[in-house]
mmCIF file of C-alpha atoms in Angstrom:
data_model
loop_
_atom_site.group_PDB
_atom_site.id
_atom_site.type_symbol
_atom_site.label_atom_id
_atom_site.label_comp_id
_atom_site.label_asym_id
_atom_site.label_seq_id
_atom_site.Cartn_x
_atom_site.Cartn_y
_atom_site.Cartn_z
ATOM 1 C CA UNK X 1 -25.127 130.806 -290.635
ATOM 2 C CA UNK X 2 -27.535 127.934 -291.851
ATOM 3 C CA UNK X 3 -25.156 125.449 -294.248
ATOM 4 C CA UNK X 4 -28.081 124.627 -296.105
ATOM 5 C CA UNK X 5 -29.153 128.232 -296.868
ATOM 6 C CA UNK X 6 -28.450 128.208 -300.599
ATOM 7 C CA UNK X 7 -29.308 124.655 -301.116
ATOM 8 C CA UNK X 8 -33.287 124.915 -300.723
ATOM 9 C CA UNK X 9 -35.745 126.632 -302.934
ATOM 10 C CA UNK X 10 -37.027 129.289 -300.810
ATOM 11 C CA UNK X 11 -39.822 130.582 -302.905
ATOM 12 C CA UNK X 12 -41.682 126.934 -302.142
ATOM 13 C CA UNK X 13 -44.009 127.011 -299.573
ATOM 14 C CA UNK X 14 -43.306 126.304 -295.654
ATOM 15 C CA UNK X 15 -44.425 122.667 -294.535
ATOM 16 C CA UNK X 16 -45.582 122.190 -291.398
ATOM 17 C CA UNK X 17 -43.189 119.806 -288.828
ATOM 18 C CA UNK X 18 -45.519 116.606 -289.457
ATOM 19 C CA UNK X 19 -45.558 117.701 -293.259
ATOM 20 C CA UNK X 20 -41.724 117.387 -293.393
ATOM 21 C CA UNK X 21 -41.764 114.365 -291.129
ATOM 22 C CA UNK X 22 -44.279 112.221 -293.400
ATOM 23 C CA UNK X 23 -41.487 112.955 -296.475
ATOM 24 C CA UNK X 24 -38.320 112.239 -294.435
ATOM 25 C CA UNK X 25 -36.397 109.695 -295.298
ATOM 26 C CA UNK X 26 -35.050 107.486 -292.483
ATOM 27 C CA UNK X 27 -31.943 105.093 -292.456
ATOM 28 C CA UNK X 28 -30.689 103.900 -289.287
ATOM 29 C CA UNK X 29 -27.509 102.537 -289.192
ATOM 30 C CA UNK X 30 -25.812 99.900 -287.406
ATOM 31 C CA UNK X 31 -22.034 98.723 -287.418
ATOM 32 C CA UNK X 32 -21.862 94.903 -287.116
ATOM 33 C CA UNK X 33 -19.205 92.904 -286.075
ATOM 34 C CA UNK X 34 -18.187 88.995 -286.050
ATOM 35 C CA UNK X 35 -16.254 88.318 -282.884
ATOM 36 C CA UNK X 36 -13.929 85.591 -281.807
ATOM 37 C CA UNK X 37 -16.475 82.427 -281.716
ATOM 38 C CA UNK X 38 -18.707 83.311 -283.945
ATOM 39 C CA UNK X 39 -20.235 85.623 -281.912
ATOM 40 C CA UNK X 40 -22.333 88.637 -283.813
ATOM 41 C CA UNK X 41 -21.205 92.272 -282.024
ATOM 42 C CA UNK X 42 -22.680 95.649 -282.694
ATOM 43 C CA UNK X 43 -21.615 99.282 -282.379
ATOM 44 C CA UNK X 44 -24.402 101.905 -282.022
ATOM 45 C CA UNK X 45 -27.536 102.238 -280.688
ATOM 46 C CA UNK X 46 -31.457 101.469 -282.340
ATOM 47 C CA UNK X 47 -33.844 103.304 -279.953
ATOM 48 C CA UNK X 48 -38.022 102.652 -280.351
ATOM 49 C CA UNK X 49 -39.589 104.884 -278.523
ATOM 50 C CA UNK X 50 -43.485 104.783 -278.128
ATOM 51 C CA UNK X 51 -45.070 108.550 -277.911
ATOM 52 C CA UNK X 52 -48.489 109.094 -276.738
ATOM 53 C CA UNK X 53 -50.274 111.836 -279.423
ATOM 54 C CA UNK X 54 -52.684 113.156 -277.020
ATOM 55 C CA UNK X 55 -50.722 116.744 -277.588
ATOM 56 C CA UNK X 56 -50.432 116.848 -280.802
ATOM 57 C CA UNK X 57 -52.938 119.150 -282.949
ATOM 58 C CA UNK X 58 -54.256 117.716 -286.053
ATOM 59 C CA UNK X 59 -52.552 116.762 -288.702
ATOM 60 C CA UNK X 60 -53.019 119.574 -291.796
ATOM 61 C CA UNK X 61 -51.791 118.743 -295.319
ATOM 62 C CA UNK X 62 -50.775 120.875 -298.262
ATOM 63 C CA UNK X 63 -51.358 118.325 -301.418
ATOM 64 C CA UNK X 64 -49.674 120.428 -303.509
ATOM 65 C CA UNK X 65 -46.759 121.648 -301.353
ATOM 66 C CA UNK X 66 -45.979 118.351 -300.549
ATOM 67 C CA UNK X 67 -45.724 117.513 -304.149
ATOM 68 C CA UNK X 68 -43.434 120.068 -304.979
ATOM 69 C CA UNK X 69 -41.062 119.507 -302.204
ATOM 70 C CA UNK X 70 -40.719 115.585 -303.098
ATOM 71 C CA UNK X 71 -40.254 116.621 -306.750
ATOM 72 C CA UNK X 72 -37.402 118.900 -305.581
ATOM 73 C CA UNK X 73 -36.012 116.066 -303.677
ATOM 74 C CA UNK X 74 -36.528 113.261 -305.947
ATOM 75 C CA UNK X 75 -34.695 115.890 -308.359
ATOM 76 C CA UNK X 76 -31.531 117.314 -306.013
ATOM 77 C CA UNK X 77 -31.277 115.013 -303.004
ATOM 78 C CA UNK X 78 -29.377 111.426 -303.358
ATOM 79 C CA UNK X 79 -31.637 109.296 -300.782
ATOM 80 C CA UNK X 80 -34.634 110.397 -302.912
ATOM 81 C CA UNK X 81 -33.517 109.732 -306.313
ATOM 82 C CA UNK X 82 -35.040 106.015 -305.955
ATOM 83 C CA UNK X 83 -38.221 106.756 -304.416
ATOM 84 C CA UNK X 84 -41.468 107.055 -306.815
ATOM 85 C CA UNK X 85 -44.053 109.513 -305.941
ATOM 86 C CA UNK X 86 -47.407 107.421 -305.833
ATOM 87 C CA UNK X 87 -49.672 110.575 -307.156
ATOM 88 C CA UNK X 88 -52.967 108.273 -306.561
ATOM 89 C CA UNK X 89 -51.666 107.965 -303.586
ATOM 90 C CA UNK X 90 -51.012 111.615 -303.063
ATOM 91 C CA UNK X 91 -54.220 113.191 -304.731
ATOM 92 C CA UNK X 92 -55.752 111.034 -301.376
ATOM 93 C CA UNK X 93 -54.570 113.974 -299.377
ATOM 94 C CA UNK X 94 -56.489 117.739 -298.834
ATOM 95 C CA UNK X 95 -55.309 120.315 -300.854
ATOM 96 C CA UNK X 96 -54.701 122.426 -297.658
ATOM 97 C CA UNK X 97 -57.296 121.025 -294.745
ATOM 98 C CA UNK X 98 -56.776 118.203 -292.037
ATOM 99 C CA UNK X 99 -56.286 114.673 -292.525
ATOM 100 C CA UNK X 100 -58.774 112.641 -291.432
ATOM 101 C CA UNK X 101 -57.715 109.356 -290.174
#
């Protein structure tokens, strides 16, 4: 059973996996410590990791769909309640073709 099931609007359209990744928000976290001496410790792990994009498809946009879902967010979901939606910004992308770039 899916926890989030009655949490999302399901009558808003289906983004694509690099349409939801391009409105994720990301916080990494990282436990510091101050050790005996002075000396600065940490607990957890920060991984970069360098992909190659030679198979990925393009990259297709929904202008409007992606709207709507940050609108949701911005609305329901605390790590979006301080973001502002840049619509000049936004009107930049297709309404539902690739992204040139």
């Amino acid at each position: 059973m899916d926890p989030y099931q009655d949490k999302f609007p399901h009558h808003f359209p289906k983004l694509s996996k690099n349409e939801k990744m391009s409105i994720a928000c990301i916080y990494p976290v990282i436990k510091t410590y101050q050790l005996k001496g002075g000396i600065i410790g940490y607990k957890g792990d920060v991984f970069n990791i360098e992909q190659g994009i030679a198979g990925y498809k393009e990259f297709r946009a929904q202008r409007q769909a992606i709207q709507q879902w940050l609108t949701f967010l911005q609305a329901k979901n605390p790590l979006y309640t301080d973001i502002s939606i840049d619509v000049d910004l936004l009107s930049q992308l297709p309404e539902d073709n690739s992204v040139e770039g």
